[in-house]
PDB file of N, CA, C and O in Angstrom:
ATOM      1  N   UNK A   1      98.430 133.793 114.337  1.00 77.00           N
ATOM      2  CA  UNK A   1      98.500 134.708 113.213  1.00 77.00           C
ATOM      3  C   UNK A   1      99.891 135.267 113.015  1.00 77.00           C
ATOM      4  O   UNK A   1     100.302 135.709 111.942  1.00 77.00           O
ATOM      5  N   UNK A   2     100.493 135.217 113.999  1.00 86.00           N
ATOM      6  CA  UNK A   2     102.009 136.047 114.104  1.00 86.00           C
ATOM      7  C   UNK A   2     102.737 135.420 112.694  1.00 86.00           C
ATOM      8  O   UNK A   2     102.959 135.960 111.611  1.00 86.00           O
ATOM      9  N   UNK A   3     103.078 133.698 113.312  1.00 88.00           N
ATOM     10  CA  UNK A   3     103.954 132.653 112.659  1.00 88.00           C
ATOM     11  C   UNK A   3     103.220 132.940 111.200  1.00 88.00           C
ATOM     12  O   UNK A   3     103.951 133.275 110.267  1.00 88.00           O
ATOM     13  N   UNK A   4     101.860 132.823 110.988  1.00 86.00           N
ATOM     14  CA  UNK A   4     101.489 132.556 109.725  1.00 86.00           C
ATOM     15  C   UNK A   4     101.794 133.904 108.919  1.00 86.00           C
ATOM     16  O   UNK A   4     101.541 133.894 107.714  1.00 86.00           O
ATOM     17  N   UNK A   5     102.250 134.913 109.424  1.00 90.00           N
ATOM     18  CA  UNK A   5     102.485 136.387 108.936  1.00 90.00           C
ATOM     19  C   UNK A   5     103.741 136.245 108.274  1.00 90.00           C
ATOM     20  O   UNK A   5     103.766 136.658 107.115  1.00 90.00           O
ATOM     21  N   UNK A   6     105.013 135.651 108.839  1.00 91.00           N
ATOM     22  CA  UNK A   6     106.351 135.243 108.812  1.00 91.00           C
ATOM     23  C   UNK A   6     106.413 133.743 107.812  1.00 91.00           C
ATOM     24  O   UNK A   6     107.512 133.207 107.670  1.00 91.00           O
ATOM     25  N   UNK A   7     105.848 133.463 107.509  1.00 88.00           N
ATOM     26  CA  UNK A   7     105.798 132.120 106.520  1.00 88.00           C
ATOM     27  C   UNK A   7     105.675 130.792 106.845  1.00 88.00           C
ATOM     28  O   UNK A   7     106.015 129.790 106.216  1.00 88.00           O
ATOM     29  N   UNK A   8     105.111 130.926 107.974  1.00 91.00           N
ATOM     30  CA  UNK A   8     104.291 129.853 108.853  1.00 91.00           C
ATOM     31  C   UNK A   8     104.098 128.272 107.787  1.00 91.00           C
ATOM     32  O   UNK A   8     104.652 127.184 107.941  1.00 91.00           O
ATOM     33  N   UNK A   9     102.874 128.817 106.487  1.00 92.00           N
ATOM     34  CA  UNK A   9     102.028 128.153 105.524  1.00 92.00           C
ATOM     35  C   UNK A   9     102.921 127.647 104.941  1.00 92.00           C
ATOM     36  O   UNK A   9     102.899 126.418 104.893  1.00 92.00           O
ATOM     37  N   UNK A  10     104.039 128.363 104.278  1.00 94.00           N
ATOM     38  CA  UNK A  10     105.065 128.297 103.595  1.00 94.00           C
ATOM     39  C   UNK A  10     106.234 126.977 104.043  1.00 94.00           C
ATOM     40  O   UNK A  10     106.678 126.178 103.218  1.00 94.00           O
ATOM     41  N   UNK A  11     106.534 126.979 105.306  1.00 94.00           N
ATOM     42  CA  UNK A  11     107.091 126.035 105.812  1.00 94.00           C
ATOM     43  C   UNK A  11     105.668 124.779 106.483  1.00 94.00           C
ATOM     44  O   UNK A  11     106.003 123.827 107.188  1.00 94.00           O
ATOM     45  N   UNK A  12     104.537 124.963 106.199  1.00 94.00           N
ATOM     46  CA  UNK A  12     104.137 123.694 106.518  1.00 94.00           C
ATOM     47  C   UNK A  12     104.246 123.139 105.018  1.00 94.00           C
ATOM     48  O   UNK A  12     104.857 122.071 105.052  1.00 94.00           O
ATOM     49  N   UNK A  13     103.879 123.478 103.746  1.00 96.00           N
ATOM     50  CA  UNK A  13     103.690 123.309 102.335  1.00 96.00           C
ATOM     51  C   UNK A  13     105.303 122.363 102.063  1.00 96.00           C
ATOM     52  O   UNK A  13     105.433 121.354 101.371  1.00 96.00           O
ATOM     53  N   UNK A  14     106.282 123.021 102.784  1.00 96.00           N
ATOM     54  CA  UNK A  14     107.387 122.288 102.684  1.00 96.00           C
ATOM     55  C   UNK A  14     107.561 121.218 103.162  1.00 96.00           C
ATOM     56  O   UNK A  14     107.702 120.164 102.543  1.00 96.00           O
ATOM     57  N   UNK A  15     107.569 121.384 104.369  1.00 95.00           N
ATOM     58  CA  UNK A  15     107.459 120.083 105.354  1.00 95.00           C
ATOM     59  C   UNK A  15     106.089 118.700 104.528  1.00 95.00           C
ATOM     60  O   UNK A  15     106.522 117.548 104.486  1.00 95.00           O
ATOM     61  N   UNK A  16     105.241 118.830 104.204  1.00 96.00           N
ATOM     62  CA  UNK A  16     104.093 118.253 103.432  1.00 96.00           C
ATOM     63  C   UNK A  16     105.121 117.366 102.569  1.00 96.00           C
ATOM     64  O   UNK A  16     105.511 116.223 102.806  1.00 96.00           O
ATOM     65  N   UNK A  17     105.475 118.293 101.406  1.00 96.00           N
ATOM     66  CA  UNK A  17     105.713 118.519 100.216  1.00 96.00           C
ATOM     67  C   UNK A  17     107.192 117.152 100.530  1.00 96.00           C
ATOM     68  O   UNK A  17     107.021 115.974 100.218  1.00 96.00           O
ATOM     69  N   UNK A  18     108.324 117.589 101.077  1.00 94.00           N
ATOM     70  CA  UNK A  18     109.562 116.765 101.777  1.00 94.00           C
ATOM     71  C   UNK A  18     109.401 115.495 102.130  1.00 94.00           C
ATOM     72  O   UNK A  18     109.992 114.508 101.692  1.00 94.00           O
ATOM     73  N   UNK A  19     108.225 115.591 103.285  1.00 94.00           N
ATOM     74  CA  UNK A  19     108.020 114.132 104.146  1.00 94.00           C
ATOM     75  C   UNK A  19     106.925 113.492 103.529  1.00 94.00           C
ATOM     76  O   UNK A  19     106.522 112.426 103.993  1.00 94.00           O
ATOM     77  N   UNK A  20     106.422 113.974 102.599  1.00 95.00           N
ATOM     78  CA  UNK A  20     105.121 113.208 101.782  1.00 95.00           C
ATOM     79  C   UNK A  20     103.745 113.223 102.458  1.00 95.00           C
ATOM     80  O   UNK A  20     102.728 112.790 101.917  1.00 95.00           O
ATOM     81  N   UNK A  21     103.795 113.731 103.626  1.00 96.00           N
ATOM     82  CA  UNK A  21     102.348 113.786 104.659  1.00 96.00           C
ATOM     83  C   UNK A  21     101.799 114.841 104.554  1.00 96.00           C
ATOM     84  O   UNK A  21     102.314 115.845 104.063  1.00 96.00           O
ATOM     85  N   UNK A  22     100.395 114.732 105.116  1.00 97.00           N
ATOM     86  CA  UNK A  22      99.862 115.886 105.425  1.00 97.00           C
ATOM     87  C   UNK A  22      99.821 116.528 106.668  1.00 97.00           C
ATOM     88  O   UNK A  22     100.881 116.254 107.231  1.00 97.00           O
ATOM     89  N   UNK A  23      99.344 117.022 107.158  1.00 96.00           N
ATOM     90  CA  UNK A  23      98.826 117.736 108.251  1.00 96.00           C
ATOM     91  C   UNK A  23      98.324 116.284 109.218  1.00 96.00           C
ATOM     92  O   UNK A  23      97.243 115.804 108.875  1.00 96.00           O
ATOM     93  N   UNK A  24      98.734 115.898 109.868  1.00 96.00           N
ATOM     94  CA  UNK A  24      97.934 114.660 110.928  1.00 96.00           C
ATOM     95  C   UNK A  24      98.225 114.178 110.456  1.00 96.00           C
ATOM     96  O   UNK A  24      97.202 113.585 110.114  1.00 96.00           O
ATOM     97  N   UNK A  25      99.530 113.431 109.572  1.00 97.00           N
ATOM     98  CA  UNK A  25     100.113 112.057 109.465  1.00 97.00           C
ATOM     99  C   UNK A  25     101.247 112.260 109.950  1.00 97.00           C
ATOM    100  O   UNK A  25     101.882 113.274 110.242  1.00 97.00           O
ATOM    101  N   UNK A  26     101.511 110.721 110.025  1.00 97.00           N
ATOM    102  CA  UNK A  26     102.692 110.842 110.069  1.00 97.00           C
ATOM    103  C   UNK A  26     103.702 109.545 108.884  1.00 97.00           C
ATOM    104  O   UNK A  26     103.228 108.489 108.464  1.00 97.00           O
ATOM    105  N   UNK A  27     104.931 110.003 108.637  1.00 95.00           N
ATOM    106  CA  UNK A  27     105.580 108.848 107.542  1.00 95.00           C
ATOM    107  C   UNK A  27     105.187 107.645 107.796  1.00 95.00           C
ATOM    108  O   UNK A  27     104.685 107.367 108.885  1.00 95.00           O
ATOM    109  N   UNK A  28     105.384 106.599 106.669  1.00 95.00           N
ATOM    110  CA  UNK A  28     105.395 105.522 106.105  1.00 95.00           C
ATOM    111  C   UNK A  28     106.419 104.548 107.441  1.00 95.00           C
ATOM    112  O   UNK A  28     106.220 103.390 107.808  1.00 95.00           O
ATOM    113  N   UNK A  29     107.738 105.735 108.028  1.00 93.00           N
ATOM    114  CA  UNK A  29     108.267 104.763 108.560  1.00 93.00           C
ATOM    115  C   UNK A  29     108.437 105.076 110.352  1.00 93.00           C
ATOM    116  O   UNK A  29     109.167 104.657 111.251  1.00 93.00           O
ATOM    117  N   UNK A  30     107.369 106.000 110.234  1.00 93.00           N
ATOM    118  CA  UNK A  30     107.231 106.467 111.944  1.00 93.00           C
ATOM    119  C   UNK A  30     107.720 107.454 112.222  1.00 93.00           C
ATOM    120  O   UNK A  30     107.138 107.927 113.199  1.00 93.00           O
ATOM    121  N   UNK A  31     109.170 108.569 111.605  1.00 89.00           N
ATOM    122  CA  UNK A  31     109.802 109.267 112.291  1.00 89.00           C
ATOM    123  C   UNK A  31     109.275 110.579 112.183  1.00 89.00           C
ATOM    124  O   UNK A  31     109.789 111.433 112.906  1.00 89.00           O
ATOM    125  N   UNK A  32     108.314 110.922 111.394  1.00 92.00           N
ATOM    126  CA  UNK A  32     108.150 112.365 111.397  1.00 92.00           C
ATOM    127  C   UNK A  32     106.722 112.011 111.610  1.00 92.00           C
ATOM    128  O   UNK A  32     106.175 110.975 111.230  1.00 92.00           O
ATOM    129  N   UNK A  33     105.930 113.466 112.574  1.00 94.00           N
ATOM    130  CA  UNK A  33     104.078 113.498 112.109  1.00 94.00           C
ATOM    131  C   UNK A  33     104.289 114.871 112.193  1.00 94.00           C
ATOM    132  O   UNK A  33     105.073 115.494 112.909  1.00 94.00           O
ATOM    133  N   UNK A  34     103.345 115.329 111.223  1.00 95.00           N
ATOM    134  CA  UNK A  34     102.854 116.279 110.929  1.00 95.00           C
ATOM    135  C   UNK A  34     101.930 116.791 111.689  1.00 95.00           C
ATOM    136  O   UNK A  34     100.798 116.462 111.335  1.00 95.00           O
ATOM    137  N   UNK A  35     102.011 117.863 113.129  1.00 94.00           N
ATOM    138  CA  UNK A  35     100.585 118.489 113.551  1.00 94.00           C
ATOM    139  C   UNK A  35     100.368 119.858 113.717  1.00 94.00           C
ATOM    140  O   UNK A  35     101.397 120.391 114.132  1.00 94.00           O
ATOM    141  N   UNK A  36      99.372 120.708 113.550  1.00 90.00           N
ATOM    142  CA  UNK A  36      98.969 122.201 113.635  1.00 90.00           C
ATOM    143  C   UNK A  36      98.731 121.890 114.758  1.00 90.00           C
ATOM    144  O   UNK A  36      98.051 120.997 115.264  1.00 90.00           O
ATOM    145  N   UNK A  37      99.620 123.063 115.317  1.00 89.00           N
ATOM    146  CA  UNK A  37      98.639 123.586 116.476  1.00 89.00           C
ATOM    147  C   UNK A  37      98.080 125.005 116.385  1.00 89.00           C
ATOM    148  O   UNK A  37      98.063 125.608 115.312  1.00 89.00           O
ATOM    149  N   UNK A  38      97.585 125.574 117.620  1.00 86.00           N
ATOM    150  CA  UNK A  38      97.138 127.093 117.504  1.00 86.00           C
ATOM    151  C   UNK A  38      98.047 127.678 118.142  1.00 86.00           C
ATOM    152  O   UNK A  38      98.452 128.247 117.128  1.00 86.00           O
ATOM    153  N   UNK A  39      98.453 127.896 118.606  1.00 90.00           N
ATOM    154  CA  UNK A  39     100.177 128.875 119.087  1.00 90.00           C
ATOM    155  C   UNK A  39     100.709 127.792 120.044  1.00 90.00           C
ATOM    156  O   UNK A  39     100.275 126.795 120.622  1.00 90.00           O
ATOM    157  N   UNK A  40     102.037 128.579 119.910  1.00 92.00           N
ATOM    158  CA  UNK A  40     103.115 128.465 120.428  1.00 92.00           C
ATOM    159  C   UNK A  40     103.632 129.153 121.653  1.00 92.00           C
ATOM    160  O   UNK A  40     104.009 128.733 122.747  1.00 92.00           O
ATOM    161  N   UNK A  41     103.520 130.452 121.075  1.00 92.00           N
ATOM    162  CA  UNK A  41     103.319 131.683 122.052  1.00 92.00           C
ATOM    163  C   UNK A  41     104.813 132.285 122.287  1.00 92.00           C
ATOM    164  O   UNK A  41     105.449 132.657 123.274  1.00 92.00           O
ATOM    165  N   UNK A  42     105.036 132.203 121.002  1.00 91.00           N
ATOM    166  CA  UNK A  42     106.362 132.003 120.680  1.00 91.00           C
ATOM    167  C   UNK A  42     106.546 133.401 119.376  1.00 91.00           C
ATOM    168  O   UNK A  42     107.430 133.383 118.520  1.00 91.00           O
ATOM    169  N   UNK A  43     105.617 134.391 119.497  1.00 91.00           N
ATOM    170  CA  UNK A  43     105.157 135.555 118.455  1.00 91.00           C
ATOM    171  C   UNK A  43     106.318 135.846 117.489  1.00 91.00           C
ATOM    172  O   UNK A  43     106.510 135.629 116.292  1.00 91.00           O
ATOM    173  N   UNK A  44     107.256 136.622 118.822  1.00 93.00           N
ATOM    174  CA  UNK A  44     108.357 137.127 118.357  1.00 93.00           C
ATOM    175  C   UNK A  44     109.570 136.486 117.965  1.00 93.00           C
ATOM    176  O   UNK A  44     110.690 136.995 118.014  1.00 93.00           O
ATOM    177  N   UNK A  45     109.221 135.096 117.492  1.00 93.00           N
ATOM    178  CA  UNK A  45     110.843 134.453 116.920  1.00 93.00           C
ATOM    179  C   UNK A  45     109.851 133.106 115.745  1.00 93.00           C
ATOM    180  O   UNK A  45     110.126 131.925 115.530  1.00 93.00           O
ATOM    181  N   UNK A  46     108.693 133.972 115.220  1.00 93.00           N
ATOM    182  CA  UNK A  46     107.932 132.843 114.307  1.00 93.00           C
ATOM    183  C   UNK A  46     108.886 133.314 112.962  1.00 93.00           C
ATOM    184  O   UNK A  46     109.580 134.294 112.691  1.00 93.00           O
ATOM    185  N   UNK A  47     108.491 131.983 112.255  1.00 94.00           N
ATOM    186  CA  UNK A  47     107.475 130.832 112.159  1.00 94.00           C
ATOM    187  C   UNK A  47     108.179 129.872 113.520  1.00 94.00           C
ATOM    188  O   UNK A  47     109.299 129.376 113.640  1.00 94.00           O
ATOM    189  N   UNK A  48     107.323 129.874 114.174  1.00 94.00           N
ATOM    190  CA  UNK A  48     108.418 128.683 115.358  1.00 94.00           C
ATOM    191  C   UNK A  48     107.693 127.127 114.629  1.00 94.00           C
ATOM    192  O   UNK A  48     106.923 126.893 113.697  1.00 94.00           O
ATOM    193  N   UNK A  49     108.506 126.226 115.741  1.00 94.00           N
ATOM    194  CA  UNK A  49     108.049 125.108 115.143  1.00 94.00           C
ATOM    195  C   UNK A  49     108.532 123.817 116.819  1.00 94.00           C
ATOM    196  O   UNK A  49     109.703 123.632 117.150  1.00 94.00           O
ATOM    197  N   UNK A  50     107.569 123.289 117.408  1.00 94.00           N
ATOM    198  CA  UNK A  50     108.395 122.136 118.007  1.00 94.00           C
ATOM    199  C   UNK A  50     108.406 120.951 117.586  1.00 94.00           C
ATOM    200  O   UNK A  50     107.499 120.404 116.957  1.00 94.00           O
ATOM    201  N   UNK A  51     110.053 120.207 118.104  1.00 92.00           N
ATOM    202  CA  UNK A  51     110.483 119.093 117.371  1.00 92.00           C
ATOM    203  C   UNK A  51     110.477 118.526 118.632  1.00 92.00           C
ATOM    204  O   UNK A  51     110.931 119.106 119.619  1.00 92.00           O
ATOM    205  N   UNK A  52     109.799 116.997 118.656  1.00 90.00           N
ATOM    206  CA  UNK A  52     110.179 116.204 120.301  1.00 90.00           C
ATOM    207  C   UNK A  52     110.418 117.191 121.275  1.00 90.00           C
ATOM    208  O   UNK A  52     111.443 117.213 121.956  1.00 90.00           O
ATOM    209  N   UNK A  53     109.308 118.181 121.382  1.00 91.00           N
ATOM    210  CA  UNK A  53     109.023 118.764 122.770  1.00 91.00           C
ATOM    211  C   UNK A  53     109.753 120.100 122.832  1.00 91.00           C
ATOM    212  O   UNK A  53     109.385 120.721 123.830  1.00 91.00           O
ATOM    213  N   UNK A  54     110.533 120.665 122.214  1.00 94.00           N
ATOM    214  CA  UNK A  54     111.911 121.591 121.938  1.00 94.00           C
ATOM    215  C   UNK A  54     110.977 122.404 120.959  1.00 94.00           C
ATOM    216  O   UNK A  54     110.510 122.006 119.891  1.00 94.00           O
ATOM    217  N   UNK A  55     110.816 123.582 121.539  1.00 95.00           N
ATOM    218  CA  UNK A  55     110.240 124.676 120.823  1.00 95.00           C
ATOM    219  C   UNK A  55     111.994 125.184 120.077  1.00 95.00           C
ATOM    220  O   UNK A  55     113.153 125.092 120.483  1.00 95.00           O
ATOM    221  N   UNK A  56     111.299 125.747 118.765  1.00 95.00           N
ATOM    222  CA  UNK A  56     112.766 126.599 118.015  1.00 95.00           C
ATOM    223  C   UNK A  56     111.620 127.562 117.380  1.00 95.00           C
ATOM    224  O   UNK A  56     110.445 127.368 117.069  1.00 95.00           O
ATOM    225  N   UNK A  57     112.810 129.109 117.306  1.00 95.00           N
ATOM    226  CA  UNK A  57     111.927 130.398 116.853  1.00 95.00           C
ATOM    227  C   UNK A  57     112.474 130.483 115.494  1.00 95.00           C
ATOM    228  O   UNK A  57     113.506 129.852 115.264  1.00 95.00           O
ATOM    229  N   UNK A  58     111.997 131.086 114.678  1.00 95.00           N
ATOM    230  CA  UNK A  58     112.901 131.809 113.595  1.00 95.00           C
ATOM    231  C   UNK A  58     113.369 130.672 112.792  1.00 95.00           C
ATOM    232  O   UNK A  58     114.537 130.459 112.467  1.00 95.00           O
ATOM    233  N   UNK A  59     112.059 129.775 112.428  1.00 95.00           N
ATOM    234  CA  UNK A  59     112.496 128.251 111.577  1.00 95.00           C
ATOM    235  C   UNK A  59     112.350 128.684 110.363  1.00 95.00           C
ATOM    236  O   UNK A  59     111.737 129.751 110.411  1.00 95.00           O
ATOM    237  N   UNK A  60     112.677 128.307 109.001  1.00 95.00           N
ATOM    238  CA  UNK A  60     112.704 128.305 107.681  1.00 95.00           C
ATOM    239  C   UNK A  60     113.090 126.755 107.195  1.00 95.00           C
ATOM    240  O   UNK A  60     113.332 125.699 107.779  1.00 95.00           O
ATOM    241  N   UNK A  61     113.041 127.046 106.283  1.00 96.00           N
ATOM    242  CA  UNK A  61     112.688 125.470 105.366  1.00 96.00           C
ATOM    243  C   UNK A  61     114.293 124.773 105.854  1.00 96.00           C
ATOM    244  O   UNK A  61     114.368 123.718 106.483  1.00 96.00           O
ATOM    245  N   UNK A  62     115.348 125.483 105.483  1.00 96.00           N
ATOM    246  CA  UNK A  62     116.532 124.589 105.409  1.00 96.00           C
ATOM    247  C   UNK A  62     116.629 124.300 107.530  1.00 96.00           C
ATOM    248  O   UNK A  62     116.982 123.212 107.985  1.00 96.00           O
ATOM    249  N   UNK A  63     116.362 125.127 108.163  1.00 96.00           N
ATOM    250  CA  UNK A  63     116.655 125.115 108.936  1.00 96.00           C
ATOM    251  C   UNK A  63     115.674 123.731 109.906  1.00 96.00           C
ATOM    252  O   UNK A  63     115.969 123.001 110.853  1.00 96.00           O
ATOM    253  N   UNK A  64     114.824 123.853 109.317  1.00 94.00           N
ATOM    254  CA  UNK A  64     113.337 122.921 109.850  1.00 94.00           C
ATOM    255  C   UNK A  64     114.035 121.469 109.057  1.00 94.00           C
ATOM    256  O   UNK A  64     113.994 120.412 109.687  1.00 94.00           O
ATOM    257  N   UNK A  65     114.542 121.493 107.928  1.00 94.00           N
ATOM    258  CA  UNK A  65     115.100 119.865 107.459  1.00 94.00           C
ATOM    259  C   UNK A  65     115.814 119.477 108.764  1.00 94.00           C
ATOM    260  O   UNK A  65     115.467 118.587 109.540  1.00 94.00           O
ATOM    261  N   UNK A  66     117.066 120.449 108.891  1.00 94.00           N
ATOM    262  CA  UNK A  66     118.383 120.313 109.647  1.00 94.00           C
ATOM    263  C   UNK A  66     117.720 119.787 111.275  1.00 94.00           C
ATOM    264  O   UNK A  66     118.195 118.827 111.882  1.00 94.00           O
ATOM    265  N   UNK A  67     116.802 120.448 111.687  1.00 93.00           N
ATOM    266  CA  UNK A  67     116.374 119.850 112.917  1.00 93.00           C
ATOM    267  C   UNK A  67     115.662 118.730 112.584  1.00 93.00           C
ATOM    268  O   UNK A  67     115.471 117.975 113.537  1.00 93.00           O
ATOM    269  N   UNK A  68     115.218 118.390 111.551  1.00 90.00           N
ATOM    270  CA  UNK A  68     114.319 116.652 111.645  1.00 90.00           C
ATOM    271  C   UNK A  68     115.209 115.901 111.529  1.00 90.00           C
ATOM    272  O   UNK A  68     115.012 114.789 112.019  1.00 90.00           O
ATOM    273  N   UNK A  69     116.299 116.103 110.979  1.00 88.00           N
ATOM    274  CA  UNK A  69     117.599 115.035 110.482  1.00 88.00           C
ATOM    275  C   UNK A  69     118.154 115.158 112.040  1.00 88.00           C
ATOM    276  O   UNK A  69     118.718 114.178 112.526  1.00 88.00           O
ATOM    277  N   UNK A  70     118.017 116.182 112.698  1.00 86.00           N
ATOM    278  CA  UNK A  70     118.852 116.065 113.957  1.00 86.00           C
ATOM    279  C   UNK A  70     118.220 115.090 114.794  1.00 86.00           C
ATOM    280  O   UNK A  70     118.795 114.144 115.332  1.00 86.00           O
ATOM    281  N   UNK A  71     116.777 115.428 114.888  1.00 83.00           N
ATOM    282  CA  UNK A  71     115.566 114.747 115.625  1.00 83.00           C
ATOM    283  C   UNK A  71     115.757 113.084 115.204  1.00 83.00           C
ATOM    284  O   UNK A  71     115.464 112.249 116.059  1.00 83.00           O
ATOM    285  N   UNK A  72     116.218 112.671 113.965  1.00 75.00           N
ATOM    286  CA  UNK A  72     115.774 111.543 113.656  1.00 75.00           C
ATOM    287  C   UNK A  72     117.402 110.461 113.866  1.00 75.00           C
ATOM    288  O   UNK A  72     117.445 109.232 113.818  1.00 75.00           O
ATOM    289  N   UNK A  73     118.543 111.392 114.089  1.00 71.00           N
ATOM    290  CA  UNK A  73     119.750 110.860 114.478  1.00 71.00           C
ATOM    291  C   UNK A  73     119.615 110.785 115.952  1.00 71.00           C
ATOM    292  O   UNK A  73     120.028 109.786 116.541  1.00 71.00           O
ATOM    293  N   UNK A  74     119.213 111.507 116.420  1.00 72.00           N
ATOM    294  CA  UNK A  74     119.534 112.190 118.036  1.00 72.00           C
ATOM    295  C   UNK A  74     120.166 113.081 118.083  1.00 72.00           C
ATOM    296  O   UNK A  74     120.407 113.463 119.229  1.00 72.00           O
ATOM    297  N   UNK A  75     120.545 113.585 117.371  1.00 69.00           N
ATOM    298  CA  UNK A  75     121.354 115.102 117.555  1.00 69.00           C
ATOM    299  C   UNK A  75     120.368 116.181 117.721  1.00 69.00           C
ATOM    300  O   UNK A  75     120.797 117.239 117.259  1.00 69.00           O
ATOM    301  N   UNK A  76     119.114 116.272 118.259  1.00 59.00           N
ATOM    302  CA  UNK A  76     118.621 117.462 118.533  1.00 59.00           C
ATOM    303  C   UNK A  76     118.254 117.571 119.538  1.00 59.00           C
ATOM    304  O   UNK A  76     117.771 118.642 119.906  1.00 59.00           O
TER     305      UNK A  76
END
């Protein structure tokens, strides 16, 4: 409830909306999936989000691109 207080919904709608998936897919070409979980446990630095295992606090839309582009070079 924390993350979803902080714009949790908001950055999944993006992420959707960007990578063309829903919730439990993943792209056309393998590099991104889309999954909910139920916490993080991560309250105080939501909307968090993990990328390949790497929890990050305090994600927003531009910031959540910048780590998939990192994720999908190796730079993250």
């Amino acid at each position: 409830e924390a993350c979803q207080s902080v714009g949790a919904e908001r950055l999944v709608a993006h992420a959707q909306q960007v990578y063309g998936v829903k919730l439990g897919q993943t792209t056309p070409d393998g590099t991104v999936t889309l999954e909910q979980v139920f916490c993080l446990g991560n309250c105080a630095l939501g909307p968090a989000a993990q990328i390949n295992g790497r929890l990050h606090g305090k994600v927003d839309e531009n910031r959540l691109d910048a780590l998939i582009l990192g994720a999908e070079t190796g730079n993250a």
